[in-house]
Tab-separated table of C-alpha atoms in Angstrom:
chain	number	residue	atom	x	y	z
A	179	MET	CA	-1.897	26.473	7.534
A	180	SER	CA	-3.512	23.340	9.002
A	181	ASP	CA	-1.411	20.374	10.126
A	182	LEU	CA	-2.974	18.217	7.422
A	183	LEU	CA	-2.136	20.731	4.693
A	184	ILE	CA	1.462	20.931	5.916
A	185	VAL	CA	1.921	17.157	5.680
A	186	GLU	CA	0.104	17.053	2.320
A	187	ASN	CA	2.496	19.639	0.853
A	188	ALA	CA	5.487	17.791	2.288
A	189	LEU	CA	4.396	14.465	0.776
A	190	LYS	CA	3.744	16.122	-2.583
A	191	ASN	CA	7.319	17.441	-2.565
A	192	PHE	CA	8.702	14.127	-1.308
A	193	SER	CA	7.005	11.792	-3.778
A	194	THR	CA	4.997	13.954	-6.221
A	195	MET	CA	1.806	12.621	-4.640
A	196	SER	CA	-1.415	14.058	-6.055
A	197	THR	CA	-4.054	15.789	-3.979
A	198	ASP	CA	-6.521	13.000	-4.787
A	199	ALA	CA	-4.113	10.340	-3.532
A	200	PHE	CA	-3.359	12.269	-0.361
A	201	ARG	CA	-7.105	12.663	0.329
A	202	LEU	CA	-7.311	8.877	0.662
A	203	SER	CA	-5.321	9.292	3.874
A	204	ALA	CA	-6.963	12.439	5.245
A	205	SER	CA	-9.046	10.690	7.924
A	206	PHE	CA	-6.076	8.586	9.109
A	207	TRP	CA	-3.734	11.332	10.302
A	208	GLN	CA	-3.676	12.251	13.994
A	209	SER	CA	-1.730	14.939	15.839
A	210	ARG	CA	0.089	14.486	19.111
A	211	ASP	CA	2.127	16.754	21.352
A	212	TYR	CA	5.226	15.376	23.079
A	213	LYS	CA	6.828	16.873	26.163
A	214	LYS	CA	10.610	17.137	26.387
A	215	GLY	CA	11.954	13.678	27.307
A	216	GLU	CA	8.798	11.821	26.272
A	217	SER	CA	9.282	8.691	24.174
A	218	TYR	CA	8.076	8.475	20.597
A	219	ASN	CA	9.125	4.831	20.630
A	220	SER	CA	11.011	2.760	23.219
A	221	ILE	CA	13.400	-0.134	23.056
A	222	ASN	CA	11.696	-3.536	22.719
A	223	GLN	CA	8.452	-1.909	21.546
A	224	VAL	CA	7.118	-2.217	18.018
A	225	CYS	CA	6.976	1.134	16.229
A	226	LYS	CA	3.368	1.508	15.099
A	227	GLN	CA	3.453	5.072	13.736
A	228	LEU	CA	5.071	6.957	10.902
A	229	GLY	CA	5.229	10.559	12.030
A	230	PHE	CA	5.899	13.916	10.445
A	231	VAL	CA	7.508	16.450	12.780
A	232	LEU	CA	5.551	19.702	12.779
A	233	GLU	CA	7.536	21.320	15.605
A	234	GLY	CA	10.448	20.295	17.784
A	235	VAL	CA	13.300	17.802	17.704
A	236	PHE	CA	13.553	14.052	18.316
A	237	ARG	CA	16.568	11.811	18.646
A	238	THR	CA	17.080	8.088	18.230
A	239	PHE	CA	19.659	6.718	20.635
A	240	HIS	CA	21.068	3.531	22.072
A	241	PHE	CA	21.880	3.107	25.756
A	242	ASP	CA	25.178	1.275	26.260
A	243	ASP	CA	24.760	-0.852	29.384
A	244	GLU	CA	28.515	-1.310	29.836
A	245	SER	CA	29.551	2.345	29.654
A	246	GLY	CA	26.269	3.839	30.856
A	247	GLU	CA	26.381	6.246	27.902
A	248	GLU	CA	23.665	7.205	25.481
A	249	LYS	CA	24.813	7.157	21.850
A	250	ASN	CA	22.799	9.306	19.456
A	251	LEU	CA	22.144	7.735	16.068
A	252	PHE	CA	19.680	10.050	14.304
A	253	PHE	CA	17.964	13.404	14.763
A	254	TYR	CA	14.567	14.402	13.351
A	255	SER	CA	13.410	17.998	13.271
A	256	ALA	CA	10.597	20.051	11.752
A	257	ASN	CA	9.443	18.894	8.303
A	258	GLN	CA	11.128	15.506	8.622
A	259	ILE	CA	9.676	12.034	9.016
A	260	VAL	CA	10.246	10.405	12.417
A	261	VAL	CA	10.058	6.619	12.622
A	262	SER	CA	12.023	3.626	13.901
A	263	PHE	CA	12.104	2.377	10.338
A	264	ALA	CA	13.210	-1.264	10.682
A	265	SER	CA	10.775	-1.802	13.547
A	266	PHE	CA	7.969	-0.077	11.649
A	267	ILE	CA	8.467	-1.972	8.373
A	268	ASN	CA	8.979	-5.392	9.968
A	269	GLN	CA	6.623	-4.811	12.913
A	270	MET	CA	9.306	-6.193	15.211
A	271	PRO	CA	10.555	-4.756	18.520
A	272	CYS	CA	12.875	-1.783	18.181
A	273	HIS	CA	16.523	-1.844	19.295
A	274	TYR	CA	16.602	1.881	20.088
A	275	TYR	CA	14.834	4.684	21.898
A	276	THR	CA	13.312	7.654	20.063
A	277	GLN	CA	12.612	10.616	22.323
A	278	ALA	CA	11.530	14.262	22.136
A	279	MET	CA	14.452	16.564	22.933
A	280	VAL	CA	12.195	19.613	23.341
A	281	ASP	CA	8.435	20.047	23.467
A	282	SER	CA	7.371	18.791	20.044
A	283	LYS	CA	4.372	18.137	17.832
A	284	VAL	CA	3.889	15.303	15.346
A	285	ILE	CA	1.185	14.339	12.886
A	286	TYR	CA	1.224	10.578	12.336
A	287	ILE	CA	-0.365	7.653	10.549
A	288	ASN	CA	-0.588	4.099	11.899
A	289	TYR	CA	1.106	1.114	10.282
A	290	GLU	CA	-2.169	-0.650	9.443
A	291	GLN	CA	-3.602	2.434	7.752
A	292	LEU	CA	-0.445	3.053	5.742
A	293	SER	CA	-0.375	-0.604	4.676
A	294	GLN	CA	-3.969	-0.252	3.507
A	295	LEU	CA	-2.988	2.794	1.433
A	296	TYR	CA	-0.086	0.850	-0.104
A	297	ARG	CA	-2.504	-1.896	-1.171
A	298	THR	CA	-5.081	0.448	-2.693
A	299	SER	CA	-3.043	3.243	-4.303
A	300	HIS	CA	-0.072	3.168	-6.667
A	301	GLU	CA	0.886	6.673	-5.546
A	302	TRP	CA	1.028	5.566	-1.931
A	303	GLU	CA	2.963	2.469	-2.950
A	304	HIS	CA	5.383	4.814	-4.761
A	305	PHE	CA	5.659	6.900	-1.580
A	306	GLY	CA	6.536	3.736	0.375
A	307	ARG	CA	9.273	2.813	-2.105
A	308	ILE	CA	10.810	6.288	-1.973
A	309	LEU	CA	10.586	6.269	1.828
A	310	ALA	CA	12.405	2.921	1.984
A	311	GLU	CA	15.087	4.163	-0.425
A	312	GLN	CA	15.605	7.326	1.596
A	313	ALA	CA	15.802	5.420	4.901
A	314	SER	CA	18.360	3.060	3.373
A	315	ASN	CA	20.420	5.968	2.027
A	316	ILE	CA	20.361	7.756	5.384
A	317	ALA	CA	21.521	4.602	7.189
A	318	PHE	CA	24.320	3.959	4.656
A	319	ASP	CA	25.427	7.595	4.705
A	320	ARG	CA	25.521	7.551	8.487
A	321	THR	CA	27.552	4.339	8.604
A	322	GLU	CA	29.969	5.485	5.912
A	323	SER	CA	30.465	8.869	7.567
A	324	LEU	CA	31.584	7.148	10.782
A	325	LEU	CA	33.904	4.838	8.843
A	326	PHE	CA	35.426	7.146	6.247
A	327	GLN	CA	35.088	10.790	7.293
A	328	SER	CA	37.057	12.854	9.756
A	329	ALA	CA	35.301	14.260	12.792
A	330	GLU	CA	35.514	17.717	11.219
A	331	GLN	CA	33.844	16.527	8.017
A	332	ARG	CA	31.095	14.799	10.026
A	333	TYR	CA	30.477	18.069	11.883
A	334	LEU	CA	30.318	20.067	8.657
A	335	ASN	CA	27.826	17.553	7.242
A	336	PHE	CA	25.789	17.799	10.442
A	337	GLN	CA	25.669	21.586	10.052
A	338	THR	CA	24.371	21.166	6.502
A	339	GLN	CA	21.777	18.499	7.354
A	340	HIS	CA	20.562	20.016	10.635
A	341	PRO	CA	21.528	23.715	10.658
A	342	GLN	CA	18.921	24.699	13.230
A	343	LEU	CA	20.014	22.038	15.735
A	344	ILE	CA	23.389	23.645	16.424
A	345	ASN	CA	21.627	26.207	18.628
A	346	GLU	CA	18.655	24.112	19.773
A	347	ILE	CA	20.232	21.111	21.479
A	348	PRO	CA	23.110	20.676	23.945
A	349	LEU	CA	26.514	20.143	22.342
A	350	TYR	CA	27.056	16.827	24.169
A	351	HIS	CA	24.213	15.373	22.082
A	352	ILE	CA	25.958	16.533	18.916
A	353	SER	CA	29.317	15.111	20.014
A	354	SER	CA	27.613	11.777	20.804
A	355	TYR	CA	26.062	11.753	17.324
A	356	LEU	CA	29.438	12.538	15.738
A	357	GLY	CA	31.173	9.810	17.732
A	358	ILE	CA	33.610	12.193	19.443
A	359	GLN	CA	34.218	13.632	22.901
A	360	GLY	CA	33.024	17.112	23.887
A	361	PRO	CA	36.516	18.699	23.944
A	362	SER	CA	37.138	17.462	20.385
A	363	LEU	CA	33.907	19.100	19.234
A	364	SER	CA	34.956	22.376	20.874
A	365	ARG	CA	38.298	22.271	19.023
A	366	ILE	CA	36.542	21.561	15.708
A	367	ARG	CA	34.094	24.426	16.220
A	368	LYS	CA	36.927	26.851	17.069
A	369	LYS	CA	38.930	25.738	14.030
A	370	ILE	CA	35.936	26.218	11.699
A	371	ALA	CA	35.083	29.589	13.263
A	372	GLY	CA	38.675	30.726	12.649
A	373	LYS	CA	38.600	29.952	8.927
């Protein structure tokens, strides 16, 4: 299946977009390969692309100057949209890094082209609204999980949302995302395995 057909099917499932509406964008999509460690978007840069992950894994993280630690905020894997959403929507510099965790492949559309589609197609405008709603929900869910859920519950949710990542990325990245130390994650995993 071609990269374009993969993203077309994904957008149809995401927003019930018609084939005719998707064809308006066909010439805009571009593919790019990312090497492990390569930036999708860097801090203080404006995010200019909305990407769809075809292969691989990306993470969005913040570097804490005081502690010297990287704190993972979001993961994006195959069949998910990757974007620094606030930077992309507002076309303002990003406060985070987004980086490939393994060799990865993305098909993407530029901000200007997507804005043009929003102006000329109700179906694309509908896609944009659903995308904004989903991004907002993800951000709220993430914030509320850190405030109201136990570390064990956050891990169980992570397993549900990103089942393939458990074996694809180092555990210290998962513990950073969960807001816990590595030994705590090991205890949680042993407890769950023993149930």
